[in-house]
């Protein structure tokens, strides 16, 4: 689900102070896709819920904005989040959303990561060239493509039903989060 890495990152950077760990969870805004029709969005959102639940914290609905998986969607969602709350971090469920969110924050006069940290999901190459360089939950795109092709061919040749596979992922820390 990847949110484990987001949680791990924030907790590791708070020097074990439980009060600060609890505080930071109340300040993370989440930009998600439509969890009612997208499997990856639903799984990533469920990962967020588990992380909050394991800490005994509520995940308030108004800290989560649903958005299309696009830069424009991330832009609008980040601005909506900041209208509602003074978040210190945003977890966007795709790198495209995260890049749009950074632009939305910048247009509000905020600095990333000085004012708001941003983490994306996917590990797209564009994130390595964006300013600031995007922190992300990186997936192995080549492995994802190979497995996807294999499943597609099996589906065509053997009439196999659709299935979901998870590829390995890792937190890739760059410049879009405060240290």
Short mmCIF file of C-alpha atoms in Angstrom, two decimals:
data_model
loop_
_atom_site.label_atom_id
_atom_site.label_comp_id
_atom_site.label_asym_id
_atom_site.label_seq_id
_atom_site.Cartn_x
_atom_site.Cartn_y
_atom_site.Cartn_z
CA UNK A 1 0.00 0.00 0.00
CA UNK A 2 2.98 2.32 0.31
CA UNK A 3 1.61 4.54 3.09
CA UNK A 4 3.72 2.46 5.48
CA UNK A 5 6.77 4.18 3.99
CA UNK A 6 5.22 7.62 4.37
CA UNK A 7 4.45 6.85 8.02
CA UNK A 8 7.93 5.39 8.53
CA UNK A 9 9.54 8.48 7.05
CA UNK A 10 7.67 10.97 9.23
CA UNK A 11 8.09 8.91 12.38
CA UNK A 12 11.83 8.42 11.76
CA UNK A 13 12.29 12.16 11.40
CA UNK A 14 10.53 12.95 14.67
CA UNK A 15 13.16 11.35 16.90
CA UNK A 16 10.72 8.97 18.61
CA UNK A 17 8.67 11.75 20.24
CA UNK A 18 5.21 10.17 20.49
CA UNK A 19 3.44 13.51 20.98
CA UNK A 20 5.06 14.87 17.81
CA UNK A 21 4.27 11.64 15.92
CA UNK A 22 0.62 11.97 16.85
CA UNK A 23 0.64 15.66 15.91
CA UNK A 24 2.11 15.03 12.46
CA UNK A 25 -0.61 12.53 11.57
CA UNK A 26 -3.21 15.21 12.15
CA UNK A 27 -1.35 17.48 9.74
CA UNK A 28 -1.00 15.13 6.73
CA UNK A 29 -3.39 15.87 3.90
CA UNK A 30 -4.11 13.07 1.44
CA UNK A 31 -4.87 13.45 -2.25
CA UNK A 32 -6.47 10.26 -3.47
CA UNK A 33 -8.14 8.97 -6.58
CA UNK A 34 -11.70 7.68 -6.67
CA UNK A 35 -11.62 4.77 -4.23
CA UNK A 36 -15.00 3.50 -5.40
CA UNK A 37 -13.82 2.57 -8.89
CA UNK A 38 -10.02 2.35 -8.78
CA UNK A 39 -8.32 -0.65 -7.18
CA UNK A 40 -4.95 1.06 -6.67
CA UNK A 41 -6.64 4.14 -5.15
CA UNK A 42 -8.65 1.96 -2.81
CA UNK A 43 -5.61 -0.07 -1.70
CA UNK A 44 -3.50 3.04 -1.14
CA UNK A 45 -6.31 4.69 0.81
CA UNK A 46 -6.79 1.53 2.90
CA UNK A 47 -3.05 1.66 3.67
CA UNK A 48 -3.50 5.20 4.96
CA UNK A 49 -6.43 4.10 7.10
CA UNK A 50 -4.40 1.21 8.57
CA UNK A 51 -1.52 3.50 9.47
CA UNK A 52 -3.85 5.86 11.31
CA UNK A 53 -5.75 2.99 12.95
CA UNK A 54 -2.52 1.38 14.20
CA UNK A 55 -1.78 4.66 15.99
CA UNK A 56 -5.30 4.87 17.40
CA UNK A 57 -5.94 8.07 15.44
CA UNK A 58 -8.94 9.07 13.36
CA UNK A 59 -8.47 9.73 9.65
CA UNK A 60 -10.86 12.62 9.16
CA UNK A 61 -12.57 12.69 5.80
CA UNK A 62 -11.94 16.40 5.29
CA UNK A 63 -8.15 15.76 5.32
CA UNK A 64 -8.60 13.64 2.20
CA UNK A 65 -9.49 15.14 -1.18
CA UNK A 66 -10.43 12.89 -4.08
CA UNK A 67 -8.99 13.95 -7.39
CA UNK A 68 -8.37 12.74 -10.93
CA UNK A 69 -4.91 11.19 -11.39
CA UNK A 70 -3.54 14.28 -13.12
CA UNK A 71 -1.41 17.33 -12.43
CA UNK A 72 -4.47 19.58 -12.66
CA UNK A 73 -6.30 17.31 -10.21
CA UNK A 74 -3.39 17.50 -7.77
CA UNK A 75 -3.23 21.28 -8.19
CA UNK A 76 -6.90 21.76 -7.35
CA UNK A 77 -6.85 19.19 -4.52
CA UNK A 78 -3.85 20.82 -2.81
CA UNK A 79 -5.54 24.19 -2.91
CA UNK A 80 -8.75 22.67 -1.53
CA UNK A 81 -6.80 20.99 1.30
CA UNK A 82 -5.15 24.28 2.23
CA UNK A 83 -8.53 26.04 2.26
CA UNK A 84 -9.70 23.49 4.84
CA UNK A 85 -6.61 22.94 6.99
CA UNK A 86 -3.08 24.15 7.60
CA UNK A 87 -1.44 20.86 6.65
CA UNK A 88 2.31 20.42 6.99
CA UNK A 89 2.53 17.50 4.54
CA UNK A 90 0.64 16.05 1.60
CA UNK A 91 0.66 12.43 0.46
CA UNK A 92 -0.52 12.30 -3.15
CA UNK A 93 -1.43 8.89 -4.50
CA UNK A 94 0.40 9.51 -7.76
CA UNK A 95 3.45 11.50 -8.78
CA UNK A 96 1.40 13.45 -11.32
CA UNK A 97 -0.94 14.53 -8.52
CA UNK A 98 2.06 15.42 -6.34
CA UNK A 99 3.62 17.58 -9.08
CA UNK A 100 0.31 19.39 -9.55
CA UNK A 101 0.02 19.80 -5.77
CA UNK A 102 3.47 21.40 -5.59
CA UNK A 103 2.44 23.91 -8.25
CA UNK A 104 -0.82 24.57 -6.41
CA UNK A 105 1.04 25.20 -3.16
CA UNK A 106 3.54 27.46 -4.91
CA UNK A 107 0.71 29.50 -6.46
CA UNK A 108 -0.66 29.98 -2.91
CA UNK A 109 2.71 31.47 -1.92
CA UNK A 110 3.88 28.39 -0.02
CA UNK A 111 7.31 26.79 -0.33
CA UNK A 112 7.95 23.07 -0.73
CA UNK A 113 9.34 21.62 1.49
CA UNK A 114 9.87 24.57 3.87
CA UNK A 115 6.13 25.14 4.43
CA UNK A 116 4.58 21.89 3.21
CA UNK A 117 6.27 18.56 2.43
CA UNK A 118 4.95 16.55 -0.54
CA UNK A 119 5.29 12.83 -1.26
CA UNK A 120 4.04 11.17 -4.43
CA UNK A 121 3.56 7.57 -5.50
CA UNK A 122 4.86 5.74 -8.60
CA UNK A 123 8.43 6.93 -9.10
CA UNK A 124 7.96 8.49 -12.54
CA UNK A 125 11.06 9.88 -14.24
CA UNK A 126 9.64 13.43 -14.38
CA UNK A 127 9.87 13.58 -10.57
CA UNK A 128 13.66 13.41 -10.85
CA UNK A 129 13.72 16.58 -12.96
CA UNK A 130 11.05 18.58 -11.15
CA UNK A 131 12.04 21.33 -8.70
CA UNK A 132 12.09 20.38 -5.94
CA UNK A 133 13.03 16.81 -6.84
CA UNK A 134 10.04 14.69 -5.81
CA UNK A 135 10.07 12.27 -2.88
CA UNK A 136 8.04 9.26 -3.94
CA UNK A 137 7.02 5.70 -3.29
CA UNK A 138 8.87 4.22 -6.26
CA UNK A 139 7.66 1.16 -8.11
CA UNK A 140 9.76 -0.95 -10.45
CA UNK A 141 8.23 0.20 -13.74
CA UNK A 142 10.03 -2.40 -15.86
CA UNK A 143 8.78 -5.23 -13.64
CA UNK A 144 5.28 -3.73 -13.62
CA UNK A 145 5.30 -3.64 -17.43
CA UNK A 146 6.60 -7.21 -17.76
CA UNK A 147 4.01 -8.59 -15.35
CA UNK A 148 1.25 -6.58 -17.01
CA UNK A 149 2.19 -7.91 -20.43
CA UNK A 150 2.41 -11.49 -19.12
CA UNK A 151 -1.05 -11.20 -17.53
CA UNK A 152 -2.50 -9.67 -20.70
CA UNK A 153 -1.11 -12.45 -22.89
CA UNK A 154 -2.30 -15.14 -20.46
CA UNK A 155 -5.73 -13.54 -20.47
CA UNK A 156 -5.89 -13.60 -24.25
CA UNK A 157 -4.37 -17.05 -24.79
CA UNK A 158 -5.84 -18.92 -21.82
CA UNK A 159 -8.91 -16.77 -21.12
CA UNK A 160 -7.52 -16.21 -17.61
CA UNK A 161 -9.51 -13.90 -15.35
CA UNK A 162 -8.13 -10.49 -14.42
CA UNK A 163 -5.97 -10.42 -11.31
CA UNK A 164 -4.04 -7.96 -9.19
CA UNK A 165 -0.33 -8.25 -8.51
CA UNK A 166 1.75 -5.99 -6.33
CA UNK A 167 5.27 -5.13 -7.44
CA UNK A 168 7.99 -4.18 -4.95
CA UNK A 169 8.13 -0.52 -3.95
CA UNK A 170 10.40 1.66 -1.89
CA UNK A 171 10.50 5.13 -0.38
CA UNK A 172 12.81 7.32 -2.48
CA UNK A 173 13.64 10.44 -0.48
CA UNK A 174 14.45 13.59 -2.42
CA UNK A 175 14.01 17.33 -1.89
CA UNK A 176 10.22 17.70 -1.61
CA UNK A 177 10.13 16.79 2.09
CA UNK A 178 11.55 18.69 5.04
CA UNK A 179 14.32 16.93 6.90
#
